[in-house]
XYZ file of C-alpha atoms in Angstrom:
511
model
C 34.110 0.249 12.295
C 30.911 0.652 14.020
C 28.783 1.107 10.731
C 30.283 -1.822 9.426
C 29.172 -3.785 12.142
C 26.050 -2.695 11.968
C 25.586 -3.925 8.316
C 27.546 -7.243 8.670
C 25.392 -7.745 11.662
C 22.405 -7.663 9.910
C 23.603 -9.617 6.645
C 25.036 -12.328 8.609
C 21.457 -12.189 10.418
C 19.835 -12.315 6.985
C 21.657 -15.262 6.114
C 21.545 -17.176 9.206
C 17.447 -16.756 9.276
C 17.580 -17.568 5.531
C 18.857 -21.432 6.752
C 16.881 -21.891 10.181
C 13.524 -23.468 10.493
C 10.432 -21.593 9.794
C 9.431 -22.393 13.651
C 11.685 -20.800 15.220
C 12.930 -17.634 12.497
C 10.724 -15.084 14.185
C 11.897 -15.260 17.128
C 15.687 -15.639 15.880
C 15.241 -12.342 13.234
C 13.756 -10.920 16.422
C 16.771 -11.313 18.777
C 19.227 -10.520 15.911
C 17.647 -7.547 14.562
C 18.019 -5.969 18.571
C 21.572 -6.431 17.802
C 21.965 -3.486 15.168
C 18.837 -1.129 17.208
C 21.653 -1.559 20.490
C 24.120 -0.637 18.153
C 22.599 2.424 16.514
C 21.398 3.713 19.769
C 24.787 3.061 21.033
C 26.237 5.519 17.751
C 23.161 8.165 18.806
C 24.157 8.521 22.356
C 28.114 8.783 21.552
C 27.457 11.153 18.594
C 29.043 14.393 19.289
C 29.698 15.676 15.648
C 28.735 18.669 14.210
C 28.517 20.314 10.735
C 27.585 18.719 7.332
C 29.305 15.070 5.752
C 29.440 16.507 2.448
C 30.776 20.098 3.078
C 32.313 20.280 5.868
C 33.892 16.988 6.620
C 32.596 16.959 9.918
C 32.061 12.556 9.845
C 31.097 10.145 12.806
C 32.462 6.551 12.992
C 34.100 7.486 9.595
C 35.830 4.638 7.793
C 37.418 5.764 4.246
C 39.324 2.538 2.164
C 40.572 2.473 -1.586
C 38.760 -0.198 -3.311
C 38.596 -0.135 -6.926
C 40.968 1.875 -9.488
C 38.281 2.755 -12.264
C 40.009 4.790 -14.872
C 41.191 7.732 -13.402
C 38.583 7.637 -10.544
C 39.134 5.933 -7.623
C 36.018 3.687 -5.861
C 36.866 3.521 -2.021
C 33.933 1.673 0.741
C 33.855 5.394 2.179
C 31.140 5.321 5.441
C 30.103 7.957 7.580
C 26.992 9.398 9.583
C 26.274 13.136 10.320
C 23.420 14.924 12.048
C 20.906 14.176 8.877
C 21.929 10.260 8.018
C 21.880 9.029 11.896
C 18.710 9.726 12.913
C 17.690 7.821 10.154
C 19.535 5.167 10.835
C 18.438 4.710 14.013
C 14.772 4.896 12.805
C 15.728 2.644 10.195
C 16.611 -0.002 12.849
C 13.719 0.331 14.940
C 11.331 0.275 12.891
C 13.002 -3.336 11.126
C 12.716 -4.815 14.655
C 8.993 -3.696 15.122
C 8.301 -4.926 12.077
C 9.638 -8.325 12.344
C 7.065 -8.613 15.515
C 4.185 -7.417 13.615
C 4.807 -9.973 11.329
C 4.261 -13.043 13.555
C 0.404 -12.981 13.624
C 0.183 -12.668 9.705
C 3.317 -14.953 8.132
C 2.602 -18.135 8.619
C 4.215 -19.497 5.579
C 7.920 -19.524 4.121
C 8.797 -17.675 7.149
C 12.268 -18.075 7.134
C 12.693 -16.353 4.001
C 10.507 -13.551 5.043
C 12.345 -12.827 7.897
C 15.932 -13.041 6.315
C 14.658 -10.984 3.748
C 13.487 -8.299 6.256
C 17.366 -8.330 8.055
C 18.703 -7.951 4.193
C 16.731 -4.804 3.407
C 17.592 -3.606 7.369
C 21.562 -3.865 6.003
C 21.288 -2.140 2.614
C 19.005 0.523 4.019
C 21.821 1.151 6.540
C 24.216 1.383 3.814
C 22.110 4.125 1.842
C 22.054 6.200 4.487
C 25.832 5.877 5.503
C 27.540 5.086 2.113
C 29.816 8.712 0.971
C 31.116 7.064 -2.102
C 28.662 7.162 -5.176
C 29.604 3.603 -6.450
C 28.898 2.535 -2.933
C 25.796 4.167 -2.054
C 24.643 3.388 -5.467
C 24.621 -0.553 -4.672
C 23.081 -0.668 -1.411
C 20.237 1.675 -3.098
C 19.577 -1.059 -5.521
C 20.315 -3.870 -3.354
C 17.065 -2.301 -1.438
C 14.877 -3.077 -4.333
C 15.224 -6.616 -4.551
C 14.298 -8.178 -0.903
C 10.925 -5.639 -1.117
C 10.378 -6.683 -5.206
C 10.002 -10.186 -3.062
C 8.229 -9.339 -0.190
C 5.575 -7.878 -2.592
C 5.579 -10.489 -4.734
C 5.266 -13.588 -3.018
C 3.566 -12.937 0.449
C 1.334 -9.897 -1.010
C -1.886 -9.618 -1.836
C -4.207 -10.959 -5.008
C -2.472 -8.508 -7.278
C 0.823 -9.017 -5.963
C 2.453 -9.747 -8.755
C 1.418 -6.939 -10.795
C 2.188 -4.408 -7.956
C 5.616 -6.051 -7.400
C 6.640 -5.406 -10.915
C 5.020 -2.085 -11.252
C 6.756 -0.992 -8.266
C 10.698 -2.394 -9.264
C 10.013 -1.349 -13.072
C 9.054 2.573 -11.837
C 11.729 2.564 -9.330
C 14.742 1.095 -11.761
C 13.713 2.935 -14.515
C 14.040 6.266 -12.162
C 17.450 4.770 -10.471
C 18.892 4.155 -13.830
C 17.705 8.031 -15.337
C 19.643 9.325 -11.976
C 22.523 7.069 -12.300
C 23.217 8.081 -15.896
C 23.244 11.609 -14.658
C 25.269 11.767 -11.816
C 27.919 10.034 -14.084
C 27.630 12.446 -16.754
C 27.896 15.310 -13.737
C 31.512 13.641 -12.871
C 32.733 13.666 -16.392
C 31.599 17.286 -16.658
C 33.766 17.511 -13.574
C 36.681 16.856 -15.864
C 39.878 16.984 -13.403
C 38.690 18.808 -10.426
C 37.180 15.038 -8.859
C 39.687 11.953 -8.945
C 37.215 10.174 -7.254
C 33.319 8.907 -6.152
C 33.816 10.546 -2.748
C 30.316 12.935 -2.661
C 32.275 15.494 -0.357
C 35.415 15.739 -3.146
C 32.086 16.182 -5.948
C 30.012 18.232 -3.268
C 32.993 20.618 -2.759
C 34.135 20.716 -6.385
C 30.415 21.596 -7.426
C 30.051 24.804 -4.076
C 33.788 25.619 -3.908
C 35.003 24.581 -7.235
C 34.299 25.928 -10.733
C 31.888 23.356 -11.095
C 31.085 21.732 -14.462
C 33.514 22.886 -16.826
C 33.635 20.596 -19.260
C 30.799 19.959 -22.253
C 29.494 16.545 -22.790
C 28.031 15.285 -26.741
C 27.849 18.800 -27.232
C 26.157 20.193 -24.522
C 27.345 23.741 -23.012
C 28.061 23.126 -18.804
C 25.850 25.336 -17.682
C 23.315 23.281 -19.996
C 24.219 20.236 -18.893
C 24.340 21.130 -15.080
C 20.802 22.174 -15.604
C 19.862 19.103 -17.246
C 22.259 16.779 -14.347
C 19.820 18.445 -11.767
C 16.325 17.708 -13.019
C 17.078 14.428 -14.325
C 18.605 13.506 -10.595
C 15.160 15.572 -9.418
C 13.390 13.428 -11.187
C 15.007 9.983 -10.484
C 14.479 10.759 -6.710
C 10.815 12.347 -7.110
C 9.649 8.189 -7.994
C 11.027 7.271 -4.772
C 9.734 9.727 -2.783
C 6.982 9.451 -4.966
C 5.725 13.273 -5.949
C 2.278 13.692 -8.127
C 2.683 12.320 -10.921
C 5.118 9.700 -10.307
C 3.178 8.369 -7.431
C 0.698 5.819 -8.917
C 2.994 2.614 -8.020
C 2.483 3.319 -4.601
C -0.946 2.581 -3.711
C -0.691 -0.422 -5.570
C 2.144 -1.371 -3.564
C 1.200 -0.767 0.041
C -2.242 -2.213 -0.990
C -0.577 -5.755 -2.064
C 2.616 -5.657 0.174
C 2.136 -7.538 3.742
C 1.888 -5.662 6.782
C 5.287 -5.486 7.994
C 6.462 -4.359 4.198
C 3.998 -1.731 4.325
C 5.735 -0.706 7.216
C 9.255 -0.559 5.879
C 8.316 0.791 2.638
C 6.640 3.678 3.747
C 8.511 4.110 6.769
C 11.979 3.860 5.483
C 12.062 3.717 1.646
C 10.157 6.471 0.967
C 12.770 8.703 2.932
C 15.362 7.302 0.634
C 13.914 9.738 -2.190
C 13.925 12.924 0.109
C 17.596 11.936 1.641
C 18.973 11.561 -1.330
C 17.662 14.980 -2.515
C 18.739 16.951 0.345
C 21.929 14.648 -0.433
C 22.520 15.449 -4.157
C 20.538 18.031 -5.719
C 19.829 20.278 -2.490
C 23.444 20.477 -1.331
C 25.526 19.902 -5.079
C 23.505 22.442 -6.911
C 22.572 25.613 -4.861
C 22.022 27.865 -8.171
C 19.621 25.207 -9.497
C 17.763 24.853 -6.286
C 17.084 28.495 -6.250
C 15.940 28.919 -10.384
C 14.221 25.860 -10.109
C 12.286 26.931 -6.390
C 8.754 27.615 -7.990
C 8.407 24.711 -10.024
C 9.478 22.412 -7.305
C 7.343 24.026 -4.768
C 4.735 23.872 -7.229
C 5.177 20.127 -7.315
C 5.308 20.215 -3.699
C 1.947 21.988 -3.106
C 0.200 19.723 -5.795
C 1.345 16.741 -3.708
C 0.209 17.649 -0.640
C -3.258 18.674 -1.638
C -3.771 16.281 -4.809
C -2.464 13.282 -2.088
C -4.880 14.295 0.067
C -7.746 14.803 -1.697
C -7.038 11.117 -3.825
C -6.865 9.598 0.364
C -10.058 11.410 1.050
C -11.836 9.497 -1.919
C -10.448 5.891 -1.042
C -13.041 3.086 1.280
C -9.966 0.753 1.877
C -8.075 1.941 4.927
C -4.681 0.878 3.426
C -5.221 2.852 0.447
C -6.099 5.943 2.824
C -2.649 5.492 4.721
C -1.137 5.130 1.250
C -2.405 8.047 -0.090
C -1.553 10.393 2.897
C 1.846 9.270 2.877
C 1.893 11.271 -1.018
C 0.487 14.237 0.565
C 3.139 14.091 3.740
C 5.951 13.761 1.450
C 4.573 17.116 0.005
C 5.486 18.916 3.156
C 9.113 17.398 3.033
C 9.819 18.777 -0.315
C 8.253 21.945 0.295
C 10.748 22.498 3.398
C 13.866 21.325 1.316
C 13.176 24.062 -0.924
C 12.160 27.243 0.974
C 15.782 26.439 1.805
C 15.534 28.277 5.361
C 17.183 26.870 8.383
C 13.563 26.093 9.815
C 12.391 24.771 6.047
C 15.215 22.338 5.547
C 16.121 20.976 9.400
C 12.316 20.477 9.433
C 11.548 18.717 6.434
C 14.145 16.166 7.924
C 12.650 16.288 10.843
C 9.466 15.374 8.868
C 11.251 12.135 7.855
C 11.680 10.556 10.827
C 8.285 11.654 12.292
C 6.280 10.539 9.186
C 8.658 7.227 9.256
C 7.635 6.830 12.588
C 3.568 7.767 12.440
C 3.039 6.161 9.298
C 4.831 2.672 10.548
C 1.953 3.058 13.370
C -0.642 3.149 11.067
C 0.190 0.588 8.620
C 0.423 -1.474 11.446
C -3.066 -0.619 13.010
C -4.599 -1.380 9.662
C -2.658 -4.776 9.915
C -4.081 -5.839 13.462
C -7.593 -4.969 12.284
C -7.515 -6.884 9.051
C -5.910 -9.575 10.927
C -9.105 -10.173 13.071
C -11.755 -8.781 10.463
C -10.278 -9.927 7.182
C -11.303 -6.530 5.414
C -9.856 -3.278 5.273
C -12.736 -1.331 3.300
C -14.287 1.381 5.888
C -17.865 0.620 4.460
C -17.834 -3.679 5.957
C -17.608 -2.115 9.724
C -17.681 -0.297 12.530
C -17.638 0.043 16.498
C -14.486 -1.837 16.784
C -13.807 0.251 19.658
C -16.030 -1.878 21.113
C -14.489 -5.150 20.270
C -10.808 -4.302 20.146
C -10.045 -1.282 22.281
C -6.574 -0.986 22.684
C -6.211 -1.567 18.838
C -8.910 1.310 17.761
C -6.885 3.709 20.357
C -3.712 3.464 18.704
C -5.782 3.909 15.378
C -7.180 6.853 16.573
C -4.000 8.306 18.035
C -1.607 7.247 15.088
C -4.705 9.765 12.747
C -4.185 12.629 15.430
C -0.590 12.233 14.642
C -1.154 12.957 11.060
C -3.450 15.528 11.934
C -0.685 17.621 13.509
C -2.026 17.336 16.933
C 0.621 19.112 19.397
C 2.959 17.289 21.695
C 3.056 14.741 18.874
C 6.081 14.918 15.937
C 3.945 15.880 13.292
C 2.913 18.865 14.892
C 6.675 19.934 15.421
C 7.786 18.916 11.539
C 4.584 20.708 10.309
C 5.343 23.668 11.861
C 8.909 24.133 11.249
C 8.634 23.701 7.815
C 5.670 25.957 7.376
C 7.860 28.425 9.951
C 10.875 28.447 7.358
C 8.645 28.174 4.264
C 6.226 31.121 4.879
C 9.283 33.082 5.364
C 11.803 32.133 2.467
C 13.598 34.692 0.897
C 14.697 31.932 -1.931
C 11.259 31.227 -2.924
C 8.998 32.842 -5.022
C 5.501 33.889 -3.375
C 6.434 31.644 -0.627
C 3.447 32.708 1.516
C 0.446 31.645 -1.205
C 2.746 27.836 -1.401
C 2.667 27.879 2.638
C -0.836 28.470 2.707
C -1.950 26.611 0.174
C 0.025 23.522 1.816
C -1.346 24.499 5.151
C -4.615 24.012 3.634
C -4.250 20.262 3.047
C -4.281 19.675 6.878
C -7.883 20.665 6.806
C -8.413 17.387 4.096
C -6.102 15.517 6.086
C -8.623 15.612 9.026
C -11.566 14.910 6.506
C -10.400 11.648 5.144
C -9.211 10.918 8.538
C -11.832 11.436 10.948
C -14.190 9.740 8.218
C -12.449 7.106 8.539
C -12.475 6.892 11.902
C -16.198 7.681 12.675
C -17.054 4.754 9.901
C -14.726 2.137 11.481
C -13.648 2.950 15.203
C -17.454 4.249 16.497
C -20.452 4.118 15.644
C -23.229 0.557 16.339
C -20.592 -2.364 16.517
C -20.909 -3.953 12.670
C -18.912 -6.163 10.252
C -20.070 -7.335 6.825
C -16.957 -10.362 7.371
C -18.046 -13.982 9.165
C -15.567 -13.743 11.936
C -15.420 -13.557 15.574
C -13.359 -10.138 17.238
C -11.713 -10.364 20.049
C -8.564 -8.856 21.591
C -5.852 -8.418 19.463
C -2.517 -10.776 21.020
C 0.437 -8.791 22.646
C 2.946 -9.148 20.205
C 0.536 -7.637 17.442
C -0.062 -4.309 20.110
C 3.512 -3.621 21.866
C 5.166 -2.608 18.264
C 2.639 0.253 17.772
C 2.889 1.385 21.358
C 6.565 1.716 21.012
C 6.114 3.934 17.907
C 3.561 5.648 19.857
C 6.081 6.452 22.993
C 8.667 7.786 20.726
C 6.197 10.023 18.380
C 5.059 11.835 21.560
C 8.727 11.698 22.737
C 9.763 13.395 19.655
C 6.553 15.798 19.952
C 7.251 17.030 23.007
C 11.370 16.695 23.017
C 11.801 17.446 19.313
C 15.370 18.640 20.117
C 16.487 14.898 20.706
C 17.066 14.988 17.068
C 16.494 18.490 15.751
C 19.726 20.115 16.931
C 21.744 17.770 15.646
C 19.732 18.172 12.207
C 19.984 21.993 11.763
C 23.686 21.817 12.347
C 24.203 19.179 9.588
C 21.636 21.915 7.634
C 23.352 24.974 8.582
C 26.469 24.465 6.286
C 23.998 23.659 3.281
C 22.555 26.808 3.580
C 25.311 28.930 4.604
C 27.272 27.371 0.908
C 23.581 27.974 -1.174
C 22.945 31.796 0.425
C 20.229 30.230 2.195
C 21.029 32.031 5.126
């Protein structure tokens, strides 16, 4: 019952902070949100598990319940966590908590709402990664769209609105293509699923016969085909791959710090999850005639991100951008389909959840004091705010792939198990194309820090600099302990991820 607690711990948070005056609902989202980090930490140190959630049945703090009789399918609250969904969990967690202290500097209004909506989206983002029953997993992955709709749209930006609504109208429309095709995937299932359960679908899909049955005239092999890329394509807006990416500038730019934080810390990883989830680990025969195109995609990300960052002046917009061309290497990892590829591209998630968290909330402390975020209104704020500019500087190494840091390990594993695919199609010219958008990643980068960071001290704003406050600085030193942590102790996590892999791969011929 652990993962329930978790989530009822952070609803009943939610709604408590919802009633309590704005004066004191910082603090209190604060001390409740440590509740759920305790407890996740709690599951990561008593994890001993092994093996895949969908394939193997090899479940942590597993809870499995009838709920519903739908037909002849059965809905049942089915919960578990493997090697892949705790980590994320656990960053999930984190990085609410560090976010509800980054937020005390720049919500000063309707703060009780803000902070009970940051506890909600903590709860449902538990329940997408934990949820094994489609129905299930389905609500919590909606439920998510709603508290950041309203983060977006009332404490963003001048453009808020429109950013809120282009962000929940791309995202829908993508949930509902995905939904309608996972449903049409069970009915092609005919009788070998009674149920929602993904590891009864996941197993009837690898072990079964698979889709036997045609739907409004459509052959199964046809329709499988058509199942897969219409899932492919419902995650790719959440993840968001070129060209589905264009609500995501917009939102970052609008959203408020802390959102910024969450969305591309957390929500971004729901796209990649749920593909390593659903179309990675349901459909190995699609994942291997569909390899080129999707590294294509992959390649185009990583370099067209990049290159759209290196063109930006506003520093969120930069972040923004990067995060397209990071979630580039993640895809290109899932599908070289090699042990290295795929336990790497998840251990990309957490690390880019982690280093992009730290930047969002470096831009956040400097637009706090400067009111601007375009690179061309200053510069020398090293000299002003010290501590700030260093964690700005060492959050961009981060994303450079500097070693000892995460994104040097997830970098290299995938571009290890890419470069040496046997699935993939001219797997070395994707690898070193990819490889060659680290070279652009330093160019936006360290133009953006020689404009802002060094440099004469200068700001086009009317306001004073000066220190940033504690409470704005300990969040991004936390995040900075655990990305060197990770960098230079990757197997705190990785082990754990390449044996919730290996089954994947062994079931797909990936190994």
């Amino acid at each position: 019952m652990m993962i329930e607690a978790l989530i009822a711990v952070a609803l009943l948070g939610a709604l408590v902070t919802f009633v309590a005056p704005n004066r004191i609902a910082g603090k209190l989202a604060f001390a409740i949100s440590l509740i759920p980090t305790a407890l996740a930490l709690w599951l990561f140190s008593a994890f001993d598990g092994s093996g895949n959630a969908l394939l193997d049945g090899e479940l942590a703090f597993s809870s499995n319940v009838e709920w519903i009789q739908f037909g002849d399918y059965t809905i049942s609250w089915f919960v578990g966590l493997d090697g892949i969904s705790l980590p994320l969990v656990v960053m999930t967690t984190i990085l609410v908590t560090l976010a509800i202290v980054s937020s005390w500097t720049p919500i000063d209004e309707r703060e009780s709402q803000f902070y009970g909506l940051l506890l909600f989206i903590e709860a449902n983002l538990i329940g997408v990664f934990a949820a094994l029953d489609f129905f299930v997993w389905f609500i919590f992955w909606e439920a998510v769209l709603i508290p950041m709709y309203l983060l977006i749209g009332i404490w963003g930006g001048p453009r808020r609105k429109y950013a809120a609504i282009k962000f929940f109208v791309y995202t829908n429309v993508a949930s509902l293509v995905m939904f309608g095709a996972f449903i049409a995937l069970v009915l092609g299932l005919g009788d070998e699923v009674t149920s929602f359960a993904l590891p009864e679908i996941a197993d009837a899909m690898v072990n079964g016969g698979g889709v036997q049955t045609a739907l409004f005239g459509v052959d199964p092999g046809t329709l499988t085909a058509i199942v897969f890329v219409a899932m492919f394509l419902g995650f790719a807006v959440k993840v968001p791959v070129v060209p589905f990416h264009t609500w995501l500038p917009d939102a970052h730019v609008e959203a408020p710090t802390p959102a910024s934080v969450l969305l591309a810390g957390v929500l971004l990883k729901m796209g990649t999850y749920a593909l390593l989830r659903f179309n990675f680990t349901m459909f190995p025969e699609q994942v291997e005639a569909y390899a080129v195109p999707i590294a294509a995609i992959a390649v185009i990300s990583v370099i067209y991100g990049a290159l759209l960052a290196l063109a930006q002046t506003d520093l969120k917009r930069i972040v923004a951008y990067s995060s397209v061309s990071s979630m580039g290497y993640v895809i290109l990892g899932l599908i070289a389909y090699t042990e290295f590829g795929v336990s790497g591209a998840t251990f990309q998630m957490v690390s880019h959840g982690l280093i992009s968290g730290l930047m969002f909330m470096a831009v956040g402390v400097i637009y706090n004091v400067t009111h601007t975020r375009m690179v061309t209104d200053m510069s020398g704020l090293a000299d002003r705010m010290p501590v700030a500019a260093g964690v700005l500087v060492a959050g961009a190494f981060g994303y450079m792939g500097l070693p000892l840091m995460s994104g040097f390990y997830g970098e290299f594993t995938i571009f290890f198990g890419a470069f040496g695919s046997e699935l993939l199609a001219y797997s070395q010219v994707f690898t070193a194309l990819a490889m060659f958008g680290i070279v652009i990643v330093a160019g936006y980068l360290l133009f953006a820090l020689q404009r802002t960071v060094f440099g004469p001290y200068h700001l086009e704003t009317d306001y004073e600099i000066g220190r940033a406050a504690l409470h704005d600085i300990a969040p991004m030193f936390v995040l900075l302990g655990l990305i060197i942590l990770l960098g230079v102790a990757p197997e705190l996590i990785f082990e754990m991820m390449k044996d919730a892999v290996t089954p994947i791969l062994e079931t797909g011929g990936g190994l």
